[in-house]
Amino acid sequence: AQRVTQPEKLLSVFKGAPVELKCNYSYSGSPELFWYVQYSRQRLQLLLRHISRESIKGFTADLNKGETSFHLKKPFAQEEDSAMYYCALWGMGGSQGNLIFGKGTKLSVKP
Amino acid sequence: KAGVTQTPRYLIKTRGQQVTLSCSPISGHRSVSWYQQTPGQGLQFLFEYFSETQRNKGNFPGRFSGRQFSNSRSEMNVSTLELGDSALYLCASSFITGYNEQFFGPGTRLTVL
């Protein structure tokens, strides 16, 4: 089965502290994984994708195939990072793919 | 470039009614996907349209249907509404079908009473 699990519904950290949002996936084959973010009153937007191996807003995510994980990390959290974060997998359904989302983790960064 | 737009933004219906939601993709994007977002189930894929054809479908009953027009605009229809259909319906567009960089609209909040 193709599945994305985000074990934490809520993660609360203080400003300046490191943050790690966990994501585990179930997929046979080479997965394509993404992190989407939704700030308050804004639309869902792509934060980063594992293929590009880039750092966006200080966030990075490394694909670990052995642990089937794609955790999102940032060394020093900022208050503006407070948002809902969704891990997503590009899964194959029928003849085309579609995004399979985890249930999301709400990150709260306290001053 | 204007983003994905969805109309209406809010909708209240009663059980048994039907509803039509509309999505206009980013200019030049030809693929439109629909997702349902609820507190319990999270974001779930409904279907995808490309070149006026449904290319992929999620695990939803036949009451959920859609279509796409020649200008790539898409509509989603839900017939015989149930209380459980109350959700945020998100539309996402991408350049072509099977391309996984998707851009989301603000959503339509449907409430079924």
Coordinates of C-alpha atoms in Angstrom, one line a residue:
Chain A
A1 CA 0.0 0.0 0.0
Q2 CA 1.1 3.5 -0.7
R3 CA 1.0 5.5 2.5
V4 CA 2.5 8.6 4.2
T5 CA 2.6 8.8 8.0
Q6 CA 3.3 11.9 10.0
P7 CA 3.3 10.7 13.6
E8 CA 3.1 14.1 15.3
K9 CA -0.1 16.2 15.0
L10 CA 1.5 19.1 16.8
L11 CA 5.0 20.1 17.4
S12 CA 5.9 23.0 19.6
V13 CA 9.4 24.5 19.8
F14 CA 11.0 27.7 21.0
K15 CA 12.4 30.2 18.6
G16 CA 16.0 29.4 17.8
A17 CA 15.6 25.7 18.7
P18 CA 16.1 22.9 16.1
V19 CA 13.1 21.4 14.6
E20 CA 12.4 18.0 13.0
L21 CA 9.1 17.1 11.5
K22 CA 8.9 13.3 10.9
C23 CA 7.6 11.6 7.8
N24 CA 7.6 7.9 7.0
Y25 CA 6.3 6.4 3.8
S26 CA 5.3 3.1 2.4
Y27 CA 5.9 2.6 -1.3
S28 CA 7.4 -0.1 -3.5
G29 CA 9.8 1.4 -5.9
S30 CA 11.7 4.7 -6.0
P31 CA 9.6 7.3 -4.2
E32 CA 9.2 10.9 -5.1
L33 CA 8.6 12.9 -1.9
F34 CA 7.6 16.4 -1.1
W35 CA 6.9 18.7 1.8
Y36 CA 4.0 21.1 1.4
V37 CA 3.4 24.0 3.8
Q38 CA 0.2 25.9 4.6
Y39 CA 0.6 29.2 6.5
S40 CA -2.4 30.7 8.3
R41 CA -4.9 31.9 5.8
Q42 CA -2.8 31.0 2.8
R43 CA -3.0 28.2 0.3
L44 CA -1.1 25.0 0.3
Q45 CA 2.3 25.5 -1.3
L46 CA 5.2 23.3 -2.2
L47 CA 8.1 23.8 0.2
L48 CA 10.6 21.4 -1.2
R49 CA 11.0 18.1 -3.1
H50 CA 13.6 15.5 -2.5
I51 CA 14.7 15.4 -6.2
S52 CA 16.0 18.9 -6.1
R53 CA 18.0 18.4 -2.8
E54 CA 17.6 22.1 -2.1
S55 CA 17.2 24.1 1.1
I56 CA 14.2 26.4 1.2
K57 CA 13.8 28.9 4.0
G58 CA 16.5 27.0 5.9
F59 CA 14.6 23.7 5.7
T60 CA 16.1 20.5 4.4
A61 CA 14.9 17.0 4.0
D62 CA 16.8 13.9 3.3
L63 CA 15.4 10.7 1.8
N64 CA 16.4 7.7 3.8
K65 CA 15.3 4.6 1.9
G66 CA 16.5 2.2 4.5
E67 CA 14.2 3.8 7.1
T68 CA 11.6 4.8 4.6
S69 CA 11.7 8.3 6.0
F70 CA 11.8 11.9 4.7
H71 CA 12.1 14.0 7.8
L72 CA 12.0 17.8 7.5
K73 CA 14.7 19.7 9.5
K74 CA 15.7 23.2 10.3
P75 CA 18.5 24.0 12.7
F76 CA 17.0 27.3 14.1
A77 CA 13.3 27.7 14.1
Q78 CA 11.7 31.1 13.5
E79 CA 8.3 32.3 14.5
E80 CA 7.3 32.7 10.9
D81 CA 7.8 29.0 10.4
S82 CA 4.6 28.3 12.4
A83 CA 2.3 26.6 9.9
M84 CA 0.8 23.3 8.9
Y85 CA 3.3 20.9 7.2
Y86 CA 2.3 18.1 5.0
C87 CA 4.5 15.3 3.7
A88 CA 3.4 13.9 0.4
L89 CA 4.3 11.0 -1.9
W90 CA 3.8 10.9 -5.6
G91 CA 2.1 7.6 -5.8
M92 CA 0.9 5.6 -8.9
G93 CA -2.8 5.1 -9.2
G94 CA -4.2 3.7 -12.4
S95 CA -2.2 5.0 -15.3
Q96 CA -1.2 8.3 -13.7
G97 CA 0.3 9.5 -10.5
N98 CA -1.2 11.6 -7.8
L99 CA -0.2 13.1 -4.5
I100 CA -0.7 11.0 -1.4
F101 CA -0.6 13.2 1.7
G102 CA 0.1 12.6 5.3
K103 CA -2.3 14.0 7.8
G104 CA 0.0 16.9 8.6
T105 CA 1.9 18.3 11.5
K106 CA 1.2 21.7 13.0
L107 CA 4.4 23.4 13.9
S108 CA 4.2 26.1 16.5
V109 CA 7.3 28.2 17.2
K110 CA 7.1 30.2 20.4
P111 CA 8.9 33.4 21.0
Chain B
K1 CA 1.1 34.9 -13.4
A2 CA -2.3 34.6 -11.7
G3 CA -2.6 31.6 -9.4
V4 CA -5.2 28.9 -9.3
T5 CA -8.7 30.3 -8.6
Q6 CA -11.7 28.5 -7.2
T7 CA -15.3 29.6 -7.0
P8 CA -17.2 29.8 -4.9
R9 CA -15.1 30.1 -1.8
Y10 CA -17.8 29.1 0.6
L11 CA -21.0 27.1 0.0
I12 CA -23.8 25.8 2.3
K13 CA -26.1 23.1 1.1
T14 CA -28.5 20.6 2.6
R15 CA -28.5 16.9 2.4
G16 CA -29.7 15.5 -0.9
Q17 CA -28.9 18.5 -2.9
Q18 CA -26.1 18.7 -5.5
V19 CA -23.3 21.1 -5.9
T20 CA -20.9 22.3 -8.6
L21 CA -17.5 23.7 -7.8
S22 CA -15.3 25.5 -10.3
C23 CA -11.5 25.7 -10.7
S24 CA -9.5 27.8 -13.1
P25 CA -5.9 26.6 -13.4
I26 CA -2.8 28.7 -13.9
S27 CA -2.5 30.0 -17.5
G28 CA -0.8 27.4 -19.6
H29 CA -1.5 24.5 -17.2
R30 CA -3.5 21.8 -18.7
S31 CA -3.9 19.3 -15.8
V32 CA -6.3 19.9 -13.0
S33 CA -6.5 17.6 -9.9
W34 CA -9.1 17.8 -7.1
Y35 CA -8.6 16.9 -3.5
Q36 CA -10.9 16.7 -0.5
Q37 CA -9.6 17.8 2.9
T38 CA -11.3 16.9 6.1
P39 CA -10.1 16.9 9.7
G40 CA -10.5 13.1 10.0
Q41 CA -9.2 11.9 6.6
G42 CA -6.8 14.7 5.7
L43 CA -6.1 15.4 2.1
Q44 CA -7.4 12.8 -0.3
F45 CA -7.1 12.7 -4.1
L46 CA -10.4 12.8 -5.9
F47 CA -9.6 12.8 -9.6
E48 CA -7.4 14.4 -12.3
Y49 CA -8.4 15.8 -15.7
F50 CA -6.1 16.5 -18.6
S51 CA -7.2 17.5 -22.1
E52 CA -10.8 17.2 -21.1
T53 CA -10.4 13.6 -20.1
Q54 CA -10.3 12.0 -16.7
R55 CA -6.9 10.5 -16.3
N56 CA -6.9 9.3 -12.8
K57 CA -9.5 8.7 -10.1
G58 CA -9.3 8.2 -6.3
N59 CA -11.4 6.0 -4.1
F60 CA -14.6 8.1 -4.0
P61 CA -18.2 7.1 -4.8
G62 CA -19.7 7.8 -8.1
R63 CA -21.6 10.8 -6.6
F64 CA -18.4 12.7 -7.1
S65 CA -17.7 13.6 -10.7
G66 CA -16.0 16.2 -12.7
R67 CA -15.2 17.5 -16.1
Q68 CA -12.8 19.8 -17.9
F69 CA -13.4 22.3 -20.6
S70 CA -11.3 23.1 -23.6
N71 CA -9.8 26.1 -21.8
S72 CA -8.6 23.7 -19.0
R73 CA -11.1 25.1 -16.5
S74 CA -12.6 22.3 -14.5
E75 CA -15.7 21.7 -12.5
M76 CA -16.4 19.2 -9.8
N77 CA -19.9 18.0 -9.1
V78 CA -21.2 16.2 -6.0
S79 CA -24.7 14.8 -6.2
T80 CA -27.0 13.7 -3.4
L81 CA -25.0 15.4 -0.8
E82 CA -24.3 13.7 2.5
L83 CA -23.3 15.3 5.8
G84 CA -19.9 13.6 5.4
D85 CA -19.2 15.6 2.2
S86 CA -18.6 18.7 4.3
A87 CA -15.0 19.5 3.6
L88 CA -12.5 21.8 2.0
Y89 CA -12.2 21.0 -1.7
L90 CA -8.9 21.9 -3.2
C91 CA -8.0 22.2 -6.8
A92 CA -4.4 21.9 -8.1
S93 CA -3.1 22.6 -11.5
S94 CA 0.1 21.4 -13.2
F95 CA 1.7 21.9 -16.6
I96 CA 0.9 18.4 -17.9
T97 CA -0.6 15.2 -16.7
G98 CA 1.6 13.0 -14.6
Y99 CA 3.8 16.0 -13.7
N100 CA 4.1 16.1 -10.0
E101 CA 4.7 19.8 -9.3
Q102 CA 1.2 21.0 -8.4
F103 CA -0.1 24.4 -7.6
F104 CA -3.0 24.7 -5.3
G105 CA -6.0 27.0 -5.2
P106 CA -7.5 28.5 -2.0
G107 CA -10.2 25.9 -1.8
T108 CA -14.0 25.8 -1.6
R109 CA -15.4 25.3 1.9
L110 CA -18.5 23.1 1.5
T111 CA -20.9 22.7 4.5
V112 CA -23.7 20.2 4.2
L113 CA -26.5 20.7 6.7

